[in-house]
Coordinates of C-alpha atoms and ligand atoms in Angstrom, one line a residue:
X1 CA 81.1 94.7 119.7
X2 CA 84.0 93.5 121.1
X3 CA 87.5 92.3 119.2
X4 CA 86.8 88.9 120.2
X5 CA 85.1 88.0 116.5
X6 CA 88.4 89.8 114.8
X7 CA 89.9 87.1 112.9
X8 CA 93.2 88.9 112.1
X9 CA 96.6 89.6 113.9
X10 CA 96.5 92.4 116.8
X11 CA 99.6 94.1 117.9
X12 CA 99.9 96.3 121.3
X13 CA 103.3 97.5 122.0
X14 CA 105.6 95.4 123.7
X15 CA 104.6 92.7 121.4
X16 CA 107.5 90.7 119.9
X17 CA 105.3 91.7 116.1
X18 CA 104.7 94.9 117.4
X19 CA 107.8 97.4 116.2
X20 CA 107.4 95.6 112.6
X21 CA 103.3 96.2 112.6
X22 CA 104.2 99.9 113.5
X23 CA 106.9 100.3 110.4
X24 CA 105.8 103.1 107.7
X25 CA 107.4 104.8 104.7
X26 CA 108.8 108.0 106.5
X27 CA 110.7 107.3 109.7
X28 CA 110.4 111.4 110.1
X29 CA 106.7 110.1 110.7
X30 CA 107.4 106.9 111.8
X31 CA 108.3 107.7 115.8
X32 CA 104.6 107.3 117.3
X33 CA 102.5 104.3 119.4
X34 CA 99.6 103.2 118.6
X35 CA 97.7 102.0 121.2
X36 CA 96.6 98.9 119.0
X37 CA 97.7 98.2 115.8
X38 CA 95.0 95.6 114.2
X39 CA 95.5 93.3 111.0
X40 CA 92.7 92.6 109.1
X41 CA 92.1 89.7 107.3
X42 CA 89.2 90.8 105.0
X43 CA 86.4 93.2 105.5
X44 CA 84.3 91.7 108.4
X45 CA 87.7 92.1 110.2
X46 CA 87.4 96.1 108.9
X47 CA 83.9 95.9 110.1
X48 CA 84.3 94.6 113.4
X49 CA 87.2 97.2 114.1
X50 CA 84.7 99.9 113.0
X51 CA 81.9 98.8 115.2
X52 CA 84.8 98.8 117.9
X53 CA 85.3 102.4 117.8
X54 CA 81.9 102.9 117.5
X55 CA 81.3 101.9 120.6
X56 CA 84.1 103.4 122.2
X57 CA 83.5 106.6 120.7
X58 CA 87.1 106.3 119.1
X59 CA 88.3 107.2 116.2
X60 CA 89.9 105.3 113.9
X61 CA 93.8 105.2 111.7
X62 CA 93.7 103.4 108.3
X63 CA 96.5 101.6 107.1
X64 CA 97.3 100.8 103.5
X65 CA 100.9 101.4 102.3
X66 CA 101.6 103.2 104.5
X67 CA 103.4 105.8 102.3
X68 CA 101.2 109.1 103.4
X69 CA 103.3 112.1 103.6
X70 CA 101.9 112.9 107.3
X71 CA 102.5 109.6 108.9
X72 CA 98.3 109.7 109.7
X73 CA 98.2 105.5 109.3
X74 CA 100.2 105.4 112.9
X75 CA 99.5 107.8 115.1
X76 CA 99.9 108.1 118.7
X77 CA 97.6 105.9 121.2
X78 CA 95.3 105.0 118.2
X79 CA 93.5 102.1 116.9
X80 CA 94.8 101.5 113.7
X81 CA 92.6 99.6 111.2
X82 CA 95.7 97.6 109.3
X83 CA 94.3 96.6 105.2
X84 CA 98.2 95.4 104.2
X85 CA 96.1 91.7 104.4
X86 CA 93.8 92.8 101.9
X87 CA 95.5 91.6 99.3
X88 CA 92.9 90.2 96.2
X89 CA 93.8 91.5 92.8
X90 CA 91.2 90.2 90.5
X91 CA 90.9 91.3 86.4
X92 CA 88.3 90.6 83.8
X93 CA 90.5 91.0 80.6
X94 CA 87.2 90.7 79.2
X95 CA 85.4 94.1 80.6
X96 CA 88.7 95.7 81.3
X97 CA 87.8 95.7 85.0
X98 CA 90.3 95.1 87.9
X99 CA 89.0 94.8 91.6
X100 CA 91.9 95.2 94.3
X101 CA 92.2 95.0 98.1
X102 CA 93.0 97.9 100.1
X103 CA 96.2 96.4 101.0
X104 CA 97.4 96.1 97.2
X105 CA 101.0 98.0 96.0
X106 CA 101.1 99.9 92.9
X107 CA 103.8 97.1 91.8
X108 CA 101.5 93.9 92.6
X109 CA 99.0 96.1 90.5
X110 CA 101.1 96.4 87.6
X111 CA 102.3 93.0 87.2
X112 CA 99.0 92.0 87.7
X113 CA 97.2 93.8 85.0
X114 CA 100.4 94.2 82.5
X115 CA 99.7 90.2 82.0
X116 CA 96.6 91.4 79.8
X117 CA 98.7 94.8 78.2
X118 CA 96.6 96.8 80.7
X119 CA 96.8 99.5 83.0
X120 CA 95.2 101.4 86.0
X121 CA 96.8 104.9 85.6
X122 CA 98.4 105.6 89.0
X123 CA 101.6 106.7 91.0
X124 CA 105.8 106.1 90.0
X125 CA 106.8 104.4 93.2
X126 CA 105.7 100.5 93.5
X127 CA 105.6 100.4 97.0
X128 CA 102.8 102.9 97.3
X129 CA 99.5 101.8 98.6
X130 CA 96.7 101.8 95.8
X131 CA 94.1 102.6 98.6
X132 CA 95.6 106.1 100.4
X133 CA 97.0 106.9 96.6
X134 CA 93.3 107.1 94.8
X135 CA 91.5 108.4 97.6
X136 CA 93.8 111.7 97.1
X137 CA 93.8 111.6 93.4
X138 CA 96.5 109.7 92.0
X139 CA 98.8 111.0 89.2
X140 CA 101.4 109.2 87.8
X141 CA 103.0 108.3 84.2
X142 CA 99.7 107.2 82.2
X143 CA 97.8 110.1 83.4
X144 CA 98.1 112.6 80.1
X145 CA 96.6 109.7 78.5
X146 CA 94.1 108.3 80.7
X147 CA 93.7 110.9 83.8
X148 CA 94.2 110.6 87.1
X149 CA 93.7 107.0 89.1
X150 CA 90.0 108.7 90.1
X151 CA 89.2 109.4 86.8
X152 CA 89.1 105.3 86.1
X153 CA 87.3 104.6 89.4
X154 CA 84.0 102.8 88.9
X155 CA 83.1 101.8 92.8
X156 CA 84.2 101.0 96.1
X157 CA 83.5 99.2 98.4
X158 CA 82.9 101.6 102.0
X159 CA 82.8 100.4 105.9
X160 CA 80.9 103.2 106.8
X161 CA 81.3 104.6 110.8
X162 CA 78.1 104.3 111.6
X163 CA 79.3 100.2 111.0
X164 CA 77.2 99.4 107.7
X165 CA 79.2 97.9 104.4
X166 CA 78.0 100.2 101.2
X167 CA 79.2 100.3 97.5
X168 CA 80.1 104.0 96.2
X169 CA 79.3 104.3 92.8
X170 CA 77.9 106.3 90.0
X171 CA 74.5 104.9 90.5
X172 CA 75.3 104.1 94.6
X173 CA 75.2 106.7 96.9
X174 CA 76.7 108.9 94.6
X175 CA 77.7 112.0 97.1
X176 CA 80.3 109.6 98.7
X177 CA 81.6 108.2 95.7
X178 CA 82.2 112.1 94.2
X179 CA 83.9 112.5 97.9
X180 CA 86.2 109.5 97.9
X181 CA 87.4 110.7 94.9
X182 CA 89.9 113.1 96.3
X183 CA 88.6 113.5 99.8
X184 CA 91.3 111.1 101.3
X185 CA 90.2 108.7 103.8
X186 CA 87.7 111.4 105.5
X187 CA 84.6 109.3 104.7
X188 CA 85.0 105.6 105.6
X189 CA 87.3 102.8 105.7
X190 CA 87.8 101.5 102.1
X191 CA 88.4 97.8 101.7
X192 CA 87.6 97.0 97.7
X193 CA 88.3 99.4 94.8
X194 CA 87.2 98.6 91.3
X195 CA 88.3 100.1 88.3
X196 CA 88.4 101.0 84.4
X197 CA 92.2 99.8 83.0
X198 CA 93.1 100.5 79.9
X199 CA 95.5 99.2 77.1
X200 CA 99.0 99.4 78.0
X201 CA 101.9 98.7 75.4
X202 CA 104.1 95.7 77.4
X203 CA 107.1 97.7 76.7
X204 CA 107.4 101.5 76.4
X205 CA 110.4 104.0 76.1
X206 CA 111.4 105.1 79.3
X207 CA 114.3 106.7 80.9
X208 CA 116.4 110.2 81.6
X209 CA 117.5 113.4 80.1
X210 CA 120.5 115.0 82.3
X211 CA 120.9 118.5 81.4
X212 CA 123.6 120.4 83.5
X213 CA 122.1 122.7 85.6
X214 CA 123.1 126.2 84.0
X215 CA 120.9 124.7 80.5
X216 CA 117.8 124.1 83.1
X217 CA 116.2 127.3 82.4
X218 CA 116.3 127.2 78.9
X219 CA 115.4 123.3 78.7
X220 CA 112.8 124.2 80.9
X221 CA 111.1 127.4 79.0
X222 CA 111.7 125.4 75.5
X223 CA 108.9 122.4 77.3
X224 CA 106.5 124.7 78.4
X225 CA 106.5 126.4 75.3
X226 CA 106.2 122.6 73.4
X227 CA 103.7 121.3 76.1
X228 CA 100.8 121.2 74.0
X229 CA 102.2 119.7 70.9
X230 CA 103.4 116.9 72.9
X231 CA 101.6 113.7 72.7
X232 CA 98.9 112.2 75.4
X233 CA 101.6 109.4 75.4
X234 CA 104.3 111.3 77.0
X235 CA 105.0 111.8 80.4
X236 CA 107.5 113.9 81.0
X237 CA 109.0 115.4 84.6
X238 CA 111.7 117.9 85.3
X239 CA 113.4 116.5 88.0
X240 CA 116.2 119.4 89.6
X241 CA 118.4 117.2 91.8
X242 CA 122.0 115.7 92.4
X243 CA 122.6 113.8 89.0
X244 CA 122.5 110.1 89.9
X245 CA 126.1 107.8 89.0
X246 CA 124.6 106.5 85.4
X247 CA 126.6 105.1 83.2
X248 CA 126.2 107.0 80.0
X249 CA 127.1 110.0 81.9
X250 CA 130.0 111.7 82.2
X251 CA 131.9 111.0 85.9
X252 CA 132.5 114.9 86.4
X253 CA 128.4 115.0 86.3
X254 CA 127.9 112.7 89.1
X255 CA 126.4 114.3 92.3
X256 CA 126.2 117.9 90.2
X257 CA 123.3 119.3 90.3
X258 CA 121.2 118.9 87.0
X259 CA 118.2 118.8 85.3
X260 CA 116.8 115.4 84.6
X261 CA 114.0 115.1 82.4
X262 CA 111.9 111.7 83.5
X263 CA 110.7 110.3 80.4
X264 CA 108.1 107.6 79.9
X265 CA 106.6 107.1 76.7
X266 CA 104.3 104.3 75.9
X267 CA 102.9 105.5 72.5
X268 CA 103.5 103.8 69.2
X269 CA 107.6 102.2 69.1
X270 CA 107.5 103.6 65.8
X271 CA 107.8 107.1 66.4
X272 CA 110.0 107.6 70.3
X273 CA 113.1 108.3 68.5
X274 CA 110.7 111.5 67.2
X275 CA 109.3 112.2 70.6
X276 CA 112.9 111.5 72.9
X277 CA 115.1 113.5 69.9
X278 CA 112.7 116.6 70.4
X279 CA 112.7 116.5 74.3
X280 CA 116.9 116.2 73.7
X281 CA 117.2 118.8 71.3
X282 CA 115.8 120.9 74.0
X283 CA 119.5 121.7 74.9
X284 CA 123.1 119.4 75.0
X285 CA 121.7 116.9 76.9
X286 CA 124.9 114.9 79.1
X287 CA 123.1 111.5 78.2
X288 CA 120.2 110.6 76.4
X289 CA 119.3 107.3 78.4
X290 CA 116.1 106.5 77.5
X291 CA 115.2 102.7 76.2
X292 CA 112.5 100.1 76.0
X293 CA 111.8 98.4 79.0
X294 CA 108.7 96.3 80.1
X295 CA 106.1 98.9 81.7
X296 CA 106.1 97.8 85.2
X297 CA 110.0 98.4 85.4
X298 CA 109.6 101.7 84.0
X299 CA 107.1 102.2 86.6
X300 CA 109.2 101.5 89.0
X301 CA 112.7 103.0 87.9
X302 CA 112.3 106.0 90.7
X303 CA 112.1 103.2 93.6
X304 CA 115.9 103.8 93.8
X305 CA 115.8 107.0 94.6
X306 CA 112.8 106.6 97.5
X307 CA 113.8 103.4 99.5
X308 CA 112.0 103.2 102.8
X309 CA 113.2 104.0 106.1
X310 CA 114.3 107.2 105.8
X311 CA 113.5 110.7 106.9
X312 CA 111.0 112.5 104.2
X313 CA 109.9 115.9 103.9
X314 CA 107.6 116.9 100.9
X315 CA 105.8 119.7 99.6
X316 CA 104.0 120.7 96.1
X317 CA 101.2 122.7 94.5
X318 CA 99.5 123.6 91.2
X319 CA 101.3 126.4 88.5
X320 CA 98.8 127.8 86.1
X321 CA 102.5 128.2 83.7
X322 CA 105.7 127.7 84.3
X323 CA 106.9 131.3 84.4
X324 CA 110.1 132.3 84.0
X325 CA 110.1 133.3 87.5
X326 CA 108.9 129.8 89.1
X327 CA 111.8 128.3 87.0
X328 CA 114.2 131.1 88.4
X329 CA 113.4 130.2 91.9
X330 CA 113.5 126.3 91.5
X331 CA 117.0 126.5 89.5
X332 CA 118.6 128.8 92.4
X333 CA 117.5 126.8 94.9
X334 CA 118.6 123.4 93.4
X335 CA 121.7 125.3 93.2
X336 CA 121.5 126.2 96.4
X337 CA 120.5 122.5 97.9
X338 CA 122.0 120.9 100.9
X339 CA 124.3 118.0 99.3
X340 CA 123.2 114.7 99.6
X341 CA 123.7 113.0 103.4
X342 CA 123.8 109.4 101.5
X343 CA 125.8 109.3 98.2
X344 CA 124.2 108.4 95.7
X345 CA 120.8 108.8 96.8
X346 CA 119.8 112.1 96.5
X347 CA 118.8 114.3 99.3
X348 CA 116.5 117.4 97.6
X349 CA 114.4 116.5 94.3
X350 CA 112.4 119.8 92.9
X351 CA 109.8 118.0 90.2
X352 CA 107.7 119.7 87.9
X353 CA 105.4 117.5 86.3
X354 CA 104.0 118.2 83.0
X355 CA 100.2 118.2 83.3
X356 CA 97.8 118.6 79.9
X357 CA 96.2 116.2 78.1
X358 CA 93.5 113.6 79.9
X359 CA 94.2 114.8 83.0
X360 CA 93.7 118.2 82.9
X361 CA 90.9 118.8 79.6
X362 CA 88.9 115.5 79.8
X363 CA 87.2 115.4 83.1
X364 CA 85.5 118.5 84.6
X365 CA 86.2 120.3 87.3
X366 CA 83.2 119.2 89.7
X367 CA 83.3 115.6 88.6
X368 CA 85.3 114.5 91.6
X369 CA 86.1 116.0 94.2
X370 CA 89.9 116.4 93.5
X371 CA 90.6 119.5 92.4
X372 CA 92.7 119.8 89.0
X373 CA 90.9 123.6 87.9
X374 CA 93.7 125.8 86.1
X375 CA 96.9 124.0 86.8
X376 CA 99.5 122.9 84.1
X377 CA 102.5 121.7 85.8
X378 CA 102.3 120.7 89.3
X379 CA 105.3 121.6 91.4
X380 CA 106.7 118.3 94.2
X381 CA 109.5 118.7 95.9
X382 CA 111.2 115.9 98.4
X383 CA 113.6 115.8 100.5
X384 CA 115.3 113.0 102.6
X385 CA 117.9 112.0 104.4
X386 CA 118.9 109.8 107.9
X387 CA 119.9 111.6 110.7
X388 CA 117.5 113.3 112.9
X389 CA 120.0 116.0 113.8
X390 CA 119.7 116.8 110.0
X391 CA 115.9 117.4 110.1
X392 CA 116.2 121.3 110.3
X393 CA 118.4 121.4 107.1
X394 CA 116.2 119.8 104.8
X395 CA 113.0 120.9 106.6
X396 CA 114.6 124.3 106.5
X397 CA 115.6 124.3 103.0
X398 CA 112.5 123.4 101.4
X399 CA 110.3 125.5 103.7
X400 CA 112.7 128.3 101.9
X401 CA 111.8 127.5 98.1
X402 CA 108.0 126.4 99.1
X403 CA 108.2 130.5 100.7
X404 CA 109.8 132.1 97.0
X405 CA 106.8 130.4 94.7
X406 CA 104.2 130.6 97.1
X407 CA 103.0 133.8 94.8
X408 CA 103.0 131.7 92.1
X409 CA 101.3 128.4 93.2
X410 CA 97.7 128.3 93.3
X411 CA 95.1 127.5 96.3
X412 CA 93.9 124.3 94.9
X413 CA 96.4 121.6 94.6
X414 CA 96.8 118.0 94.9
X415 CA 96.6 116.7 98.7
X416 CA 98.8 113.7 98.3
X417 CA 101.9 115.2 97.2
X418 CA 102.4 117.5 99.7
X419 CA 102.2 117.7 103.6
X420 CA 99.5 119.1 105.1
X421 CA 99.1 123.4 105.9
X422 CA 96.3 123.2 108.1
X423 CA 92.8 123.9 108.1
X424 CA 93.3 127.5 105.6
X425 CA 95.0 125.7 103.2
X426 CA 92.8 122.4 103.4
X427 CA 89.7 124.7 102.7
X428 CA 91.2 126.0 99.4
X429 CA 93.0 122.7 98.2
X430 CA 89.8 120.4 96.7
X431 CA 88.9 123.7 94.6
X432 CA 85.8 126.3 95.0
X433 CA 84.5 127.2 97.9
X434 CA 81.3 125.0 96.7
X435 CA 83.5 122.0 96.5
X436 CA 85.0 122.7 100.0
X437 CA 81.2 122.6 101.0
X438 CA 80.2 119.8 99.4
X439 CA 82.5 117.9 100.9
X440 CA 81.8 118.8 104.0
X441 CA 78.1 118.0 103.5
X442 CA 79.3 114.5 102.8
X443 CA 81.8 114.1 105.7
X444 CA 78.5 115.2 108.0
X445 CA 76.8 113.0 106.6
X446 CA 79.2 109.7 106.5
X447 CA 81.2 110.1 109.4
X448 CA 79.2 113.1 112.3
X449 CA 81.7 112.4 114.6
X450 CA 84.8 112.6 112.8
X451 CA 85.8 108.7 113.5
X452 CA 87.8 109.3 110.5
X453 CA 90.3 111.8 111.4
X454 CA 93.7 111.1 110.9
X455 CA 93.8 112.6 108.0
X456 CA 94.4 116.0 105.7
X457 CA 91.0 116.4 107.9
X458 CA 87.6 117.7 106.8
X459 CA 85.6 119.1 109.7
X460 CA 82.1 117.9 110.2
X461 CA 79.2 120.3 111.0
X462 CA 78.1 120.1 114.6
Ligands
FAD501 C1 107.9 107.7 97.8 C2 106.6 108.2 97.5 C3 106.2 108.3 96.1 C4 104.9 108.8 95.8 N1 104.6 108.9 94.5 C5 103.4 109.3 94.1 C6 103.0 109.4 92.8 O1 103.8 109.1 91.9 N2 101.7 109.8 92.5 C7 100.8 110.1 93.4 O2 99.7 110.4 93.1 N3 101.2 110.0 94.8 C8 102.4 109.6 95.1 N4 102.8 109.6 96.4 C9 101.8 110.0 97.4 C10 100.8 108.9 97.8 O3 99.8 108.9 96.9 C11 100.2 109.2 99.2 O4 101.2 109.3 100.1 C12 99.2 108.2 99.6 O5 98.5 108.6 100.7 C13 99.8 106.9 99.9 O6 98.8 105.9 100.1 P1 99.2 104.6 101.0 O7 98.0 103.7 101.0 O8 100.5 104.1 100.6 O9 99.5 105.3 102.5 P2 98.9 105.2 103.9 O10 99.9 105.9 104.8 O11 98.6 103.8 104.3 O12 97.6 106.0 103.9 C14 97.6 107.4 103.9 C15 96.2 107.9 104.5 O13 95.2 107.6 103.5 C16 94.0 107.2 104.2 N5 93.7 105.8 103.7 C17 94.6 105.0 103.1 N6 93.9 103.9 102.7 C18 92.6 104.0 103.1 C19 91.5 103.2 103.0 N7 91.5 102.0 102.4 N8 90.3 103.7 103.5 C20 90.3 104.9 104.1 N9 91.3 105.7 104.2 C21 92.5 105.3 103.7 C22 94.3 107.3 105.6 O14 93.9 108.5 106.1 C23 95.8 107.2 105.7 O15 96.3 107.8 106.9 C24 104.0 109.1 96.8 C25 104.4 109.0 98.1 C26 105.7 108.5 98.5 C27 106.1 108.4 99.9

């Protein structure tokens, strides 16, 4: 099969589209050449490339939004299967479905589906790829209420590497629809995903908490203590970072190091003043900025604070609790932080996101293959900034506080939000050791010969 039936764009370096085809999130990432970077324009494009590599014996990059924490969508002298062309966002307000291209953003998603007050439950930043997101999981705002973005999967459509175009369902070939759902991009190239949404308010409450830093500890214990009293409607997220300029609070705050508490509530109007007093009485809050807005702009109010084109870093994993230990070490080492390179933008962000509810007591264990077994807050921390010469800082840094709760976190975890700690740690991070194996059943069945492997990669068996 040669390219010559590809119907999209193709970019080799040296081509005048070339250095804008190659652009990703994370220019940390972002320094490699793909040999040949190819757009598709629907799925026989995808299928074509696939038959491609086939041939060749190659393997294969995917592509999406190119927001993965390891920079795996360009790597060096690959072939890069390009979906940002796969655009179609279609909903049935009448079944609640919603089928979208590979290519689609979390914000095209919203806007698309807030139009008939629904929702797919997914991630906080609307230039992430819906594709790369689900395939790890997918947590976001909406998942105490309706689980992760896997959880509302119904099918997907699969370019398989052995060049064949399958659904992955329930009911079709089942063992590749439990792997896609967490497995990453280990099993095929995905061009169509079709889910369950569910009602969305077109406004909720959304906003910050800034604490100063020396009430985080007690603001901290106080919501772990209060977790499960809290309604499925709440998200809430500790974020330990340089306090951003806003205007309700105080100038002597701005660029200190605080605790903000991200609040999005999307529950009934009637009773947020209830739910945002009782997160603020958790200490003297500087500011209580929390207000209706439409649900997409809430969904989109950390975009500020992650522009593209800069250098990322990222780490996380699970917490059974929130000890009073894990909220020692993340307090002295926000303290502690390198200050930001680019005022305002912050350059170290510690989050601990509050887990519980649908996400964590509605869907078992072995129902997909992300793992979610034990875990109550999940630890994230990011950290960016511009200049190259500043990589060992920030790496350096955050290496440092991932080293002090190691202890603490535990060997399963969510593969998205973190980069990846080779092969020991991949084995432990979907769950059991019967998941691990399960999964790798399915990549030796779907892909032998490891096409697919620029990703948090799952060995085949030879
Ligand atoms: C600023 C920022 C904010 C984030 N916020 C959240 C959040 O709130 N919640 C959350 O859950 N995650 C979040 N993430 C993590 C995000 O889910 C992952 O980085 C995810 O991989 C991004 O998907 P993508 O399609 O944008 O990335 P890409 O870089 O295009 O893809 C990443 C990898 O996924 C695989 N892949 C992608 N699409 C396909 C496909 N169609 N078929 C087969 N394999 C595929 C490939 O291996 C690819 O290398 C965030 C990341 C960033 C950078």
């Amino acid at each position: 099969m040669s390219l010559t039936d590809f119907r999209g764009e193709l970019f080799r370096p040296g081509d005048p589209g070339y250095p804008a085809a190659r652009e990703i999130f994370n220019t940390r990432t972002a320094g490699a050449t793909p040999a040949l970077i190819a757009r598709a324009k629907d799925a026989a494009d995808v299928l074509t490339l696939v038959r491609h590599a086939a041939e060749r014996g190659s393997p294969l990059a995917v592509r999406a939004g190119g927001h993965g924490v390891d920079g795996t969508a360009m790597p060096d002298g690959a072939l890069v299967a390009d979906l940002t062309g796969l655009t179609r966002i279609e909903v049935d307000p009448a079944t609640g479905r919603a089928t979208l291209g590979a290519g689609v953003l979390l914000g095209q998603m919203d806007a698309a589906l807030v139009e008939h007050g629904l929702v797919v439950p997914s991630g906080t930043v609307s230039s992430t790829g819906i594709a790369g997101l689900t395939l790890g999981g997918g947590i976001g705002y909406q998942m105490r209420r309706y689980g992760a973005t896997v959880d509302s999967l119904l099918s997907a459509e699969v370019i398989t590497a052995d060049g064949r175009v399958v659904t992955a369902s329930p009911t079709e070939h089942p063992d590749l629809f439990w792997a896609l759902r967490g497995g990453g991009g280990n099993f095929g190239v995905v061009t169509e995903l079709t889910f369950e949404a569910h009602p969305v308010p077109r406004e909720v409450a959304a906003g910050f908490i800034p604490f100063p830093l020396d009430q985080a500890p007690g603001v901290l214990a106080g919501l772990r203590d209060r977790l499960a009293g809290l309604p499925r409607e709440l998200a809430v997220v500790g974020a330990l970072t340089a306090c951003p300029p806003l205007p309700p609070v105080p100038p002597e705050l701005h660029g200190a190091p605080v605790l903000m508490l991200v609040v999005v509530y999307s529950g009934a109007a009637n009773r947020t003043d209830g739910v945002v007093g009782a997160l603020a009485g958790l200490g003297r809050p500087a500011a209580v900025a929390v207000a209706p807005v439409p649900w997409p702009a809430a969904n989109r109010m950390l975009d500020v604070i992650a522009p593209p084109g800069r250098r990322y870093y990222s780490k996380g994993g699970y917490l059974a609790t929130l000890d009073d230990e894990v909220i020692d070490i993340v307090v002295r080492h926000t303290a502690a932080a390198p200050p930001p390179a680019s005022p305002p933008l912050p350059s170290t962000v510690q989050n601990l996101w509050a887990m519980g509810g649908a996400i964590s007591d509605d869907h078992a264990e072995d129902a997909t293959a992300f793992s979610r077994e034990g875990t109550r807050w999940l630890w994230e921390t990011v950290t960016e900034w511009d200049d190259p010469a500043d990589d060992a800082t920030f790496t350096g840094w955050l290496d440092g506080v991932r080293a002090d709760l190691k202890p603490h976190l535990r060997s399963n975890g969510y593969v998205n939000l973190t980069t990846d700690d080779g092969p020991g740690w991949r084995r432990g991070v979907w769950g059991s050791p019967a998941k691990y194996a399960r999964l790798v059943t399915a990549k030796t069945e779907w892909d032998p010969h490891n096409m697919f492997r620029h990703n948090k990669n799952i060995t085949p068996q030879p």
